[in-house]
mmCIF file of N, CA and C in Angstrom:
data_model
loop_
_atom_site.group_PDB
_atom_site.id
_atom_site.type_symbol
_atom_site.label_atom_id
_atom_site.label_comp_id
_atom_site.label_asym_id
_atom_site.label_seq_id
_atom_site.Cartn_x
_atom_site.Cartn_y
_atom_site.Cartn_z
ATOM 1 N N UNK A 309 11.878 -76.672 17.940
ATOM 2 C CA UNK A 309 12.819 -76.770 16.867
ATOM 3 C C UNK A 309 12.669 -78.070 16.099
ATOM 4 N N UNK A 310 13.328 -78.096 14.994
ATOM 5 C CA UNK A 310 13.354 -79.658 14.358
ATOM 6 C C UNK A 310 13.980 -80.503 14.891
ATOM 7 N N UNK A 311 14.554 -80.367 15.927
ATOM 8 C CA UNK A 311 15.655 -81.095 16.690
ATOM 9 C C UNK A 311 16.093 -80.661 17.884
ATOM 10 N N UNK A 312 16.332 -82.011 18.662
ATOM 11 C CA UNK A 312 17.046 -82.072 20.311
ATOM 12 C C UNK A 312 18.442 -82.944 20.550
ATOM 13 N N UNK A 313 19.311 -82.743 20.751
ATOM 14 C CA UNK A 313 20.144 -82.964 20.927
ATOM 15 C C UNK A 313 20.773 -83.417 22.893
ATOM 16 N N UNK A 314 20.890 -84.313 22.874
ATOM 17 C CA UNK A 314 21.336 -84.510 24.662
ATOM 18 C C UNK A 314 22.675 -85.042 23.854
ATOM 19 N N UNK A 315 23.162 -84.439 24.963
ATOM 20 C CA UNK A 315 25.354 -84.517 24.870
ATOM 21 C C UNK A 315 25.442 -84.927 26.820
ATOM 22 N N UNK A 316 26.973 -85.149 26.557
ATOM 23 C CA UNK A 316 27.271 -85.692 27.672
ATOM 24 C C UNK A 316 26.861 -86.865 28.314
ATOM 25 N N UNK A 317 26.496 -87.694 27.833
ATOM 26 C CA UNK A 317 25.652 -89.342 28.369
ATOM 27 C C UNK A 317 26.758 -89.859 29.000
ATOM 28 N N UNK A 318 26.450 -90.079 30.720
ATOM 29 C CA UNK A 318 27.641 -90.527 31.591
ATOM 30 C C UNK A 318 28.442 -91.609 31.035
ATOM 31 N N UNK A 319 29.520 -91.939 30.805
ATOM 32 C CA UNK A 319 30.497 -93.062 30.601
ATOM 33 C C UNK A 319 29.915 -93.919 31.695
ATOM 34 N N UNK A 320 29.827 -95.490 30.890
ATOM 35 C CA UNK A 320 29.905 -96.599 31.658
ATOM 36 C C UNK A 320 27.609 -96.880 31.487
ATOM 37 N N UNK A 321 27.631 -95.982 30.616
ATOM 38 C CA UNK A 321 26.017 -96.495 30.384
ATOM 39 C C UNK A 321 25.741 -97.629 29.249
ATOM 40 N N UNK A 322 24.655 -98.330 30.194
ATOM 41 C CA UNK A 322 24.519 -99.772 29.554
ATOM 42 C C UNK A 322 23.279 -99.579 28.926
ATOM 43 N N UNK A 323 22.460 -99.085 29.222
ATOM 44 C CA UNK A 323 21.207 -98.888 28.956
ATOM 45 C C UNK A 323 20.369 -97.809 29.165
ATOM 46 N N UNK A 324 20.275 -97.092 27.790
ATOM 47 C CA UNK A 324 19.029 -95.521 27.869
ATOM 48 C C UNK A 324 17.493 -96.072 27.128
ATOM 49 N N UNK A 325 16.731 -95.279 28.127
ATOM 50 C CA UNK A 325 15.285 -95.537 27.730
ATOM 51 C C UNK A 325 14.973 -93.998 27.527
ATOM 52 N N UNK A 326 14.276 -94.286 25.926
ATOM 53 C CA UNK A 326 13.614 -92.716 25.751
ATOM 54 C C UNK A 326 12.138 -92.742 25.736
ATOM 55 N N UNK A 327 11.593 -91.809 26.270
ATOM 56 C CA UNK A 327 10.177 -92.009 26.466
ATOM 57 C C UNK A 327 9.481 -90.460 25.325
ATOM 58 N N UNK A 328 8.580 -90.856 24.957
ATOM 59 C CA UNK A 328 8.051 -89.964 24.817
ATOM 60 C C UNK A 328 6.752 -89.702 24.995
ATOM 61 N N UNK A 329 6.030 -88.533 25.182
ATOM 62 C CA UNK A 329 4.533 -88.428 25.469
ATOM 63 C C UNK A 329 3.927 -86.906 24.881
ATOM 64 N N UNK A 330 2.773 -87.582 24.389
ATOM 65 C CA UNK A 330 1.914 -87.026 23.283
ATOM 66 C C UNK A 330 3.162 -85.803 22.177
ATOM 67 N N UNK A 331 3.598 -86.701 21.738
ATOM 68 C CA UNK A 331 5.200 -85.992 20.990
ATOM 69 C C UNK A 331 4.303 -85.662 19.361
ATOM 70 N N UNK A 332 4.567 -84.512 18.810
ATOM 71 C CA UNK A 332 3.824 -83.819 17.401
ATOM 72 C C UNK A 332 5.006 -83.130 16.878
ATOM 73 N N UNK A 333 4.981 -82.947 15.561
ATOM 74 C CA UNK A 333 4.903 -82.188 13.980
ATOM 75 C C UNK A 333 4.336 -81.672 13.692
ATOM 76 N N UNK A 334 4.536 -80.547 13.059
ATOM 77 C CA UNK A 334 4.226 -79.736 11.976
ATOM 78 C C UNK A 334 4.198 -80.447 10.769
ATOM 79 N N UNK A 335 4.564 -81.294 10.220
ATOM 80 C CA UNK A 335 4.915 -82.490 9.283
ATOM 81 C C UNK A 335 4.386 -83.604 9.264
ATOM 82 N N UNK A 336 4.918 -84.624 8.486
ATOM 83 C CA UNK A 336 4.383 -86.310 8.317
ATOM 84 C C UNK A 336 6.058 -86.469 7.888
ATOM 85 N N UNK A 337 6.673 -86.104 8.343
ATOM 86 C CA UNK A 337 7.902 -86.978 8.383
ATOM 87 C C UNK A 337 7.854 -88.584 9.613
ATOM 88 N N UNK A 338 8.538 -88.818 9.368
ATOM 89 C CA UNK A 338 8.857 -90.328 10.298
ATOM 90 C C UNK A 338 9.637 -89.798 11.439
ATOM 91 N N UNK A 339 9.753 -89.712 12.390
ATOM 92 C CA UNK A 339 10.649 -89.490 14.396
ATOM 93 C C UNK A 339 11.808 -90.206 13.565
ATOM 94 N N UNK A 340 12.754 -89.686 14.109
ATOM 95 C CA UNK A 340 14.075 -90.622 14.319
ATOM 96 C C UNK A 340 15.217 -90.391 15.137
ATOM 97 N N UNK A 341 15.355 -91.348 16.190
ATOM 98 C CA UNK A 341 16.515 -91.193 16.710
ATOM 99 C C UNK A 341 18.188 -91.601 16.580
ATOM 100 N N UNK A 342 19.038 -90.687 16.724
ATOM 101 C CA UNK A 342 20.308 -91.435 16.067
ATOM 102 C C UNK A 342 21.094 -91.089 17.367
ATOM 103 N N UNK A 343 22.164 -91.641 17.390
ATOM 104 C CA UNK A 343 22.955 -91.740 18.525
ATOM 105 C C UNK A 343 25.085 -91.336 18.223
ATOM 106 N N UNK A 344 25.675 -91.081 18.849
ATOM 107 C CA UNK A 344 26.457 -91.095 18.656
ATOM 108 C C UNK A 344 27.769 -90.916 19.739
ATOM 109 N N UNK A 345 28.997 -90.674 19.423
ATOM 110 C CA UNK A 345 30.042 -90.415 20.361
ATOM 111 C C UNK A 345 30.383 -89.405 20.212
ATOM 112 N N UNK A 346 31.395 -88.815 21.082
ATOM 113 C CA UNK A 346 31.658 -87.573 21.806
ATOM 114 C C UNK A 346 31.757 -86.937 20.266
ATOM 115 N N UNK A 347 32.008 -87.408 19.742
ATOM 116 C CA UNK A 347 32.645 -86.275 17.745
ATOM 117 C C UNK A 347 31.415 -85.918 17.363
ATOM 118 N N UNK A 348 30.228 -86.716 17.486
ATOM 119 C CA UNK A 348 28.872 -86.549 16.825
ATOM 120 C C UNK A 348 27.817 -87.385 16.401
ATOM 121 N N UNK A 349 26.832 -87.217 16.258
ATOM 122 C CA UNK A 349 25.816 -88.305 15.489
ATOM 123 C C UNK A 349 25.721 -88.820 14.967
ATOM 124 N N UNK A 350 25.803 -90.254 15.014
ATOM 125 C CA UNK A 350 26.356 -91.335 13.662
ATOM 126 C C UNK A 350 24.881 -90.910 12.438
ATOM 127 N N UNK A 351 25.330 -90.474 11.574
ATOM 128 C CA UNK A 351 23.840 -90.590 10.019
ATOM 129 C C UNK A 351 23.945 -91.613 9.283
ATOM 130 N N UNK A 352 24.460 -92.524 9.553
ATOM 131 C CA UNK A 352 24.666 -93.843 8.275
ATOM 132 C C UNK A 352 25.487 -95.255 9.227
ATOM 133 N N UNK A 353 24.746 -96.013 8.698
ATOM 134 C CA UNK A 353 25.289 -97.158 9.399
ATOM 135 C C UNK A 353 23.790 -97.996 10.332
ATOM 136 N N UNK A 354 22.960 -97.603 10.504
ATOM 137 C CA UNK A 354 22.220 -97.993 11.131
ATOM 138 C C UNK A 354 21.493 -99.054 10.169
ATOM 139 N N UNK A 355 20.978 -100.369 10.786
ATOM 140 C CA UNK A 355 20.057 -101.389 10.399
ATOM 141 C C UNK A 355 18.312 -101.464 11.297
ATOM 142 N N UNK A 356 17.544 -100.517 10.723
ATOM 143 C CA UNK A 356 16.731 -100.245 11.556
ATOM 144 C C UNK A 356 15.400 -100.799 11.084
ATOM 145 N N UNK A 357 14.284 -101.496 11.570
ATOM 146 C CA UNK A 357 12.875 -101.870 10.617
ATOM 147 C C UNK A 357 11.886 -101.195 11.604
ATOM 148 N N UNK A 358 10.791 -100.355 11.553
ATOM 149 C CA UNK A 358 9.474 -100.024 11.585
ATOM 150 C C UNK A 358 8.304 -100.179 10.928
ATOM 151 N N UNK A 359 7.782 -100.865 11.462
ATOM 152 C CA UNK A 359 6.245 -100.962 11.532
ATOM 153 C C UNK A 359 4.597 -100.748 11.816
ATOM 154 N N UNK A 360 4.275 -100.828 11.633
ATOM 155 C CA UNK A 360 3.017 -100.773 11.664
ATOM 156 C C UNK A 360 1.919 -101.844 12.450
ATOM 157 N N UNK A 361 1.309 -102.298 13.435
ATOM 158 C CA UNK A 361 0.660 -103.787 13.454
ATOM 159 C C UNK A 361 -0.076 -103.669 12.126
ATOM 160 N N UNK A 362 0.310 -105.131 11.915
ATOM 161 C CA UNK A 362 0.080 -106.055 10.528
ATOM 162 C C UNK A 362 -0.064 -105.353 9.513
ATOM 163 N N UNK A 363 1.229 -104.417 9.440
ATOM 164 C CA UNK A 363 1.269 -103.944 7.913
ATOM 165 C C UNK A 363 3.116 -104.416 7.473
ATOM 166 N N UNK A 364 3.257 -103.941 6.715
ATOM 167 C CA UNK A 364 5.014 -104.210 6.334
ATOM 168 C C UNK A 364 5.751 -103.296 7.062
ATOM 169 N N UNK A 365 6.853 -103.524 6.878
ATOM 170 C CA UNK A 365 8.069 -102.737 7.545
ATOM 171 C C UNK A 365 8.717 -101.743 6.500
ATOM 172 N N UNK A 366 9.093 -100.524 7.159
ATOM 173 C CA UNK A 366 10.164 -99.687 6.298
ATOM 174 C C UNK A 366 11.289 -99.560 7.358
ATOM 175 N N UNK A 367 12.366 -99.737 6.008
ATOM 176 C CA UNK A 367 13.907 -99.679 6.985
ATOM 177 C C UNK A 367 14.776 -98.725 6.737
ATOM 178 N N UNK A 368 15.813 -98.354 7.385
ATOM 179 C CA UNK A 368 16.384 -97.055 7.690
ATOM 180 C C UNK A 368 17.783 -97.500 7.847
ATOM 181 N N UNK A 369 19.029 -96.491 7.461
ATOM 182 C CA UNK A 369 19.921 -97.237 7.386
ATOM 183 C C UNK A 369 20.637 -95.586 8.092
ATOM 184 N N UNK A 370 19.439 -94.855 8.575
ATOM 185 C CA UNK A 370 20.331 -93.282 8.830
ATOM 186 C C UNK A 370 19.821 -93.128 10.021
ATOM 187 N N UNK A 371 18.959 -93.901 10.694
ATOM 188 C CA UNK A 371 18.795 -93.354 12.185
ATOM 189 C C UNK A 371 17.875 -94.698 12.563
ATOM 190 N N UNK A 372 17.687 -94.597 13.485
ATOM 191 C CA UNK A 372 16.145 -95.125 14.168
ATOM 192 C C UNK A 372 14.985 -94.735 13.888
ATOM 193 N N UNK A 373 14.197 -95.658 13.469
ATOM 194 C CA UNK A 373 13.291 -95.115 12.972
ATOM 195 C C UNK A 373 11.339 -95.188 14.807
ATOM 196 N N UNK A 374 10.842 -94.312 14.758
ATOM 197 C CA UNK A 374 10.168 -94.786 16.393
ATOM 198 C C UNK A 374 8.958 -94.985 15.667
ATOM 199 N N UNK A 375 8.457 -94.786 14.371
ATOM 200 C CA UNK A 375 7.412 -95.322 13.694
ATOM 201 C C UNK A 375 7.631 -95.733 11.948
ATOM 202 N N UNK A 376 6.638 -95.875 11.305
ATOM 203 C CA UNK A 376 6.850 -96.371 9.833
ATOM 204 C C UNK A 376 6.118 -95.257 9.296
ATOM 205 N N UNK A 377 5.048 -94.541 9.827
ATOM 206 C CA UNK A 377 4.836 -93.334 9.281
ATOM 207 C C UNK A 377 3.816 -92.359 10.293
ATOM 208 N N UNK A 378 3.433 -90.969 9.972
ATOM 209 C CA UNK A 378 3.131 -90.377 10.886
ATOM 210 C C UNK A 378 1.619 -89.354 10.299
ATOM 211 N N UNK A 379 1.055 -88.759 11.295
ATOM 212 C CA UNK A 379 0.123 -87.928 10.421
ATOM 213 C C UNK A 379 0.254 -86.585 11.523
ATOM 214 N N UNK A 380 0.058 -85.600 10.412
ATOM 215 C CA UNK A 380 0.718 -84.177 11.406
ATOM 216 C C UNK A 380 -0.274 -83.846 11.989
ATOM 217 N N UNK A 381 0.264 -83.407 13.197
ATOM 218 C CA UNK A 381 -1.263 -83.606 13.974
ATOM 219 C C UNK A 381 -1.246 -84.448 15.025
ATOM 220 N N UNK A 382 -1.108 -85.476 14.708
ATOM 221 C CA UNK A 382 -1.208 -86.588 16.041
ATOM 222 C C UNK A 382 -0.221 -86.594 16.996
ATOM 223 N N UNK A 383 -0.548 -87.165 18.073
ATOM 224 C CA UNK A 383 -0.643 -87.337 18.876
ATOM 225 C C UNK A 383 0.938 -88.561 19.234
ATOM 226 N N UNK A 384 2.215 -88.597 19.391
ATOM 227 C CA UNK A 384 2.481 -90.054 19.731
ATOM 228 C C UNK A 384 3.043 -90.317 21.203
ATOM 229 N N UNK A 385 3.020 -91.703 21.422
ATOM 230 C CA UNK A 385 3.577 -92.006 22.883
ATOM 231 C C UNK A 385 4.086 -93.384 22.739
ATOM 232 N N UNK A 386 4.928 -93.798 23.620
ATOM 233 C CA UNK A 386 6.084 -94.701 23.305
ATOM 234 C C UNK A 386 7.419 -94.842 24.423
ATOM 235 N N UNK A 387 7.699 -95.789 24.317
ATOM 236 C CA UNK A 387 8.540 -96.064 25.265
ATOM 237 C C UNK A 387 10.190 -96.982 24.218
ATOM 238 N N UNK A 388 11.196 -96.643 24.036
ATOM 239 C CA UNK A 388 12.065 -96.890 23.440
ATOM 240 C C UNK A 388 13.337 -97.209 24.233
ATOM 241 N N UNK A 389 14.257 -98.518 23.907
ATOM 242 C CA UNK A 389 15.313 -98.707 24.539
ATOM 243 C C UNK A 389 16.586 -99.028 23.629
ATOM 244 N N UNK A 390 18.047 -98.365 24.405
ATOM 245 C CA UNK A 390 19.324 -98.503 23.739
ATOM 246 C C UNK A 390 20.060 -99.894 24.466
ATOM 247 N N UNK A 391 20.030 -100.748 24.050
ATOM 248 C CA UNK A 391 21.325 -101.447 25.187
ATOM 249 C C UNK A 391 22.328 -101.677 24.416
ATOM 250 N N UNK A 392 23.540 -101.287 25.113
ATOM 251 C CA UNK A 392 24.510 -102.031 25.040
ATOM 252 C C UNK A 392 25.149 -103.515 24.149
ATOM 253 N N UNK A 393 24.820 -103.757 23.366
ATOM 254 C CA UNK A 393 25.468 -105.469 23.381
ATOM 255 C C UNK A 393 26.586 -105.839 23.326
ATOM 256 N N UNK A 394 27.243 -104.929 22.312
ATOM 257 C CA UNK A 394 29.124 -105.753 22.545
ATOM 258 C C UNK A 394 29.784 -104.160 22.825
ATOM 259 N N UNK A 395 30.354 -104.376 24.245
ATOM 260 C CA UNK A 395 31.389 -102.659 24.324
ATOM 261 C C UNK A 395 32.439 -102.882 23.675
ATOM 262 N N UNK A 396 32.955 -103.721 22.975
ATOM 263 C CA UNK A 396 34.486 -104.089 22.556
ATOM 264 C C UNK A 396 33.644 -103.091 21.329
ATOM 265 N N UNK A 397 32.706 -103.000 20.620
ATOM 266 C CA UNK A 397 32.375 -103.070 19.016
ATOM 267 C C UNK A 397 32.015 -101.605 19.026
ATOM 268 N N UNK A 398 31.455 -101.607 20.394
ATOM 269 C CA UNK A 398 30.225 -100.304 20.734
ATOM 270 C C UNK A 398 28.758 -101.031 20.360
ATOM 271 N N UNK A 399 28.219 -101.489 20.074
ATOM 272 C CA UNK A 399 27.328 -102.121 19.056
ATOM 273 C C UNK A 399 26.154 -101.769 19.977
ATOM 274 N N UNK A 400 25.039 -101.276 19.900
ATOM 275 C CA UNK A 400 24.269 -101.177 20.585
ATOM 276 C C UNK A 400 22.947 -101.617 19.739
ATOM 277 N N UNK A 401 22.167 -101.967 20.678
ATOM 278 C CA UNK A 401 20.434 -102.591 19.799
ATOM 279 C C UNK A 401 19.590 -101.688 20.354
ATOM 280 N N UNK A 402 18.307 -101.876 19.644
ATOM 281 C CA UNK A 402 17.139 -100.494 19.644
ATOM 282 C C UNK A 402 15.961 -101.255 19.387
ATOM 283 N N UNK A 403 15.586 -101.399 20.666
ATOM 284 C CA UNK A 403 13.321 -101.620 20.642
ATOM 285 C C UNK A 403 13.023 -100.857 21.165
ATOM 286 N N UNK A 404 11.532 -100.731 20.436
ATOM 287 C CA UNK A 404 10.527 -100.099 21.060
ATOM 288 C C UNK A 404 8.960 -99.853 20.761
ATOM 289 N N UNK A 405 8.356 -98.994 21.144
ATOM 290 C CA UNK A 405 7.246 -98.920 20.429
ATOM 291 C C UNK A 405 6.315 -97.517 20.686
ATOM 292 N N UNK A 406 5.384 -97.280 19.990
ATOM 293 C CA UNK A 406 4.158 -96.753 20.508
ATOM 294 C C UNK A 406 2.870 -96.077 19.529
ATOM 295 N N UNK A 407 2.201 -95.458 19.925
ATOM 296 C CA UNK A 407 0.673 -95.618 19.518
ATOM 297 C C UNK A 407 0.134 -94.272 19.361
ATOM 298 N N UNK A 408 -0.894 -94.203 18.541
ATOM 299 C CA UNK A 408 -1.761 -92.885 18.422
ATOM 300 C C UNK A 408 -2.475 -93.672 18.676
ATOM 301 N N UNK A 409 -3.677 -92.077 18.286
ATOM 302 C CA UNK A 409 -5.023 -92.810 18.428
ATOM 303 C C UNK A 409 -5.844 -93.644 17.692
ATOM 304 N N UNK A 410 -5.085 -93.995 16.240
ATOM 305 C CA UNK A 410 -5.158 -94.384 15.494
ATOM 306 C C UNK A 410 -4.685 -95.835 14.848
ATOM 307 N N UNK A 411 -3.346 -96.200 15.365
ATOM 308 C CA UNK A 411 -2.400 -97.223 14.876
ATOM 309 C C UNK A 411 -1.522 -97.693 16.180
ATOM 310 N N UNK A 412 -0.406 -98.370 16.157
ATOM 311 C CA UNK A 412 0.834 -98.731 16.765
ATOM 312 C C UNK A 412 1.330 -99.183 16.187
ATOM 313 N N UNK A 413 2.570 -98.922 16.599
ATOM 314 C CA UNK A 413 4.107 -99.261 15.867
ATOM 315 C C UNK A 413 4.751 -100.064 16.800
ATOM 316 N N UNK A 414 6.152 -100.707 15.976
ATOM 317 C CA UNK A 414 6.740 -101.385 16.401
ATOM 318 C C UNK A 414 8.430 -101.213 15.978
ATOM 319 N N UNK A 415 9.428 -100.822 16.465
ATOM 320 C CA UNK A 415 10.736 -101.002 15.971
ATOM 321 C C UNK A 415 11.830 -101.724 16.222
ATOM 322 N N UNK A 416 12.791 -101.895 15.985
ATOM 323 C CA UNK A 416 13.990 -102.577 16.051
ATOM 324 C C UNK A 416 14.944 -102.532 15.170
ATOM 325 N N UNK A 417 16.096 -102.175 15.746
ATOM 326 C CA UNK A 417 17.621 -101.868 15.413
ATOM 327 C C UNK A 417 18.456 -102.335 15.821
ATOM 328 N N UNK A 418 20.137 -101.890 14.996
ATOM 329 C CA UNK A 418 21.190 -101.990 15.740
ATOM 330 C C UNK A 418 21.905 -101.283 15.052
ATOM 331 N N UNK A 419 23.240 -100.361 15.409
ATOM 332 C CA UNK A 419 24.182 -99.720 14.979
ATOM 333 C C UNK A 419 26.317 -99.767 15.530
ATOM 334 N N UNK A 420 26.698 -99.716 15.295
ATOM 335 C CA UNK A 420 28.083 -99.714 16.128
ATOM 336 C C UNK A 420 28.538 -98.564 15.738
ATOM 337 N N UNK A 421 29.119 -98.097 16.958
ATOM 338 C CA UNK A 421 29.801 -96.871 16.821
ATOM 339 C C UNK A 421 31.062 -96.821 16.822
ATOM 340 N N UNK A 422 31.827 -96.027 16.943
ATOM 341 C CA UNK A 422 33.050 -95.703 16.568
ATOM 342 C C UNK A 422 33.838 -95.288 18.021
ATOM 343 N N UNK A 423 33.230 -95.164 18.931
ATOM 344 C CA UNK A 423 33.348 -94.751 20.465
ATOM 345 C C UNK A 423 32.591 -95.106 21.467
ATOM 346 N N UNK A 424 32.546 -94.330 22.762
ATOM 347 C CA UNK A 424 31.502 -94.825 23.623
ATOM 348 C C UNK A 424 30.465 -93.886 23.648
ATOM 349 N N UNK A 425 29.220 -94.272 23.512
ATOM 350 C CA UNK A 425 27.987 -93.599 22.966
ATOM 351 C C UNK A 425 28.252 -91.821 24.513
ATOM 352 N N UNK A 426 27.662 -90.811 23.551
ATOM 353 C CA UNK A 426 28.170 -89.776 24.303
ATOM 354 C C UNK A 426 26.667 -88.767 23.799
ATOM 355 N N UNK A 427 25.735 -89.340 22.524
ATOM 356 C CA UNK A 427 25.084 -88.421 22.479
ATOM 357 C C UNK A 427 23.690 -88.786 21.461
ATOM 358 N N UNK A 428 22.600 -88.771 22.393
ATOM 359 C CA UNK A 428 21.467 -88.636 20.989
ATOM 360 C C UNK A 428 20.695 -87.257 20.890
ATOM 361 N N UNK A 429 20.579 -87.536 19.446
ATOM 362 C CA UNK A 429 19.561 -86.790 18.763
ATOM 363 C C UNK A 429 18.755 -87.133 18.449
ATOM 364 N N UNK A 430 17.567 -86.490 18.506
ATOM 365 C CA UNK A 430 16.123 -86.702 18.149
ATOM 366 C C UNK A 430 15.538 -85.837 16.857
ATOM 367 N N UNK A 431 15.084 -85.955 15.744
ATOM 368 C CA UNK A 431 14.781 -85.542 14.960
ATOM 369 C C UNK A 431 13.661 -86.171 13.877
ATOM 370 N N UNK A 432 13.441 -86.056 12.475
ATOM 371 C CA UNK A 432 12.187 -86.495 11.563
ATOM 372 C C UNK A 432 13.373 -86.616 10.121
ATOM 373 N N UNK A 433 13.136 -88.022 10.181
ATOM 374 C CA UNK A 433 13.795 -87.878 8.701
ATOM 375 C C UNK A 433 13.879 -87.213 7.463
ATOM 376 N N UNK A 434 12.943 -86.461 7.599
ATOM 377 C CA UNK A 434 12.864 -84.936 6.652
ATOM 378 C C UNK A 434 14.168 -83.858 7.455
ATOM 379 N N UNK A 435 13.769 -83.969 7.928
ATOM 380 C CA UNK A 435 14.968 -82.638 9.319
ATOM 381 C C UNK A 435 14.828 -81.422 9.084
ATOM 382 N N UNK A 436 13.164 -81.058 8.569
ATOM 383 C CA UNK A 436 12.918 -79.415 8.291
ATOM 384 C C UNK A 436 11.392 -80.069 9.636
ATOM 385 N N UNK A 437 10.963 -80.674 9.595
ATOM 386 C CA UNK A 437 9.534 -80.452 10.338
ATOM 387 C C UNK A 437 10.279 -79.859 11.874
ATOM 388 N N UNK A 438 8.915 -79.278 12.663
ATOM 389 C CA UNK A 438 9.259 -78.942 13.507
ATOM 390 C C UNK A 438 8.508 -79.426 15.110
ATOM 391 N N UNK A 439 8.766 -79.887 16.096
ATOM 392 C CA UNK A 439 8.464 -80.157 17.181
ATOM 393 C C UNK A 439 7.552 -79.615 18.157
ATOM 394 N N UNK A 440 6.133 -79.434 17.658
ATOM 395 C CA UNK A 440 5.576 -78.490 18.235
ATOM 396 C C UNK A 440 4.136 -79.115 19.540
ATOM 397 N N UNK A 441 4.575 -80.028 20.132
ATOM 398 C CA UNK A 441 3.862 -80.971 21.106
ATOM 399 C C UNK A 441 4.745 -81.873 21.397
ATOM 400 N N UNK A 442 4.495 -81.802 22.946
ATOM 401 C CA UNK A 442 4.634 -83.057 23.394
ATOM 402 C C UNK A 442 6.390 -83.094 24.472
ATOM 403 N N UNK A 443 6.530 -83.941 24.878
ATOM 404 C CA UNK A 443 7.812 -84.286 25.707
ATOM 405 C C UNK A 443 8.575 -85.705 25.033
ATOM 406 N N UNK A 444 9.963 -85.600 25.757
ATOM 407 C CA UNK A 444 10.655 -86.721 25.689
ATOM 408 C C UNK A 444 11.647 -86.403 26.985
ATOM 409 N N UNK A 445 11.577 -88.058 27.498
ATOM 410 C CA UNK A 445 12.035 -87.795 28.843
ATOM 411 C C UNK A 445 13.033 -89.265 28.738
ATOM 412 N N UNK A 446 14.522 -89.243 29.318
ATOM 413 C CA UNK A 446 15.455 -90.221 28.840
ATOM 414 C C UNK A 446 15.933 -90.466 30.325
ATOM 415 N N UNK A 447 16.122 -91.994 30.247
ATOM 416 C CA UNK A 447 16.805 -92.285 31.662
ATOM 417 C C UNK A 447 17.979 -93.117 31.083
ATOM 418 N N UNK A 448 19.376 -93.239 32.165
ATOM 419 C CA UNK A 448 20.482 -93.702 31.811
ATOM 420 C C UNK A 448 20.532 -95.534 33.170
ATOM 421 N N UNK A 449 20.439 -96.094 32.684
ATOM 422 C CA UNK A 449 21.304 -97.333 33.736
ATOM 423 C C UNK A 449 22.899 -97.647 33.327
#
């Protein structure tokens, strides 16, 4: 599908790592992950930059961005983390990275929510491509 959705993220989590391996499109949209509380997926509000090694950054203000751009077809893998920083705010920060066979990326974020984080989604900032390779595998501390 164009999208995955995990609900229910145990209360009292400080830290999710999303992994992904050899993850593909049908598309050249950009991955993006967004996060949210029990009501739904925050789409706006996010301060997010992706990169490229030693190229410029593109920034995102509607999700996470897990690269700066993509080619349909390939191949990606990556290792991505949520922590926690202020629970009074919700405020959570976002690194990570990963690589084709071609390039690597680099990201970093932050967003505050409105609750206690209860749910991400995974999707392509287009939100028509479709998911046709690959895994994503998420752990909670």
């Amino acid at each position: 599908g164009s999208s995955r959705t995990l609900t229910d993220i145990p209360s009292g989590v400080k830290r999710v790592t999303v992994m992904i391996e050899q993850l593909s499109t049908n598309g050249t949209s950009i991955y993006l992950l967004r996060i949210g509380p029990s009501g739904g997926v925050v789409t706006s509000g996010y301060d997010c930059d992706a990169g490229s090694m030693g190229n410029s950054y593109t920034n995102s203000t509607a999700g996470f961005l897990l690269m700066q751009t993509t080619v349909a077809a390939s191949l990606y893998n990556g290792t991505y983390h949520l922590d926690l920083f202020n629970s009074s705010t919700n405020q959570w920060c976002f690194s990570g990275g990963c690589t084709t066979s071609n390039d690597g990326f680099v990201t970093h974020g932050h967003v505050s929510l409105s609750g206690a984080l209860n749910k991400l989604s995974l999707t392509t900032v287009g939100g028509s491509e479709v998911f046709d390779s690959g895994a994503v595998n998420i752990q909670f501390q």
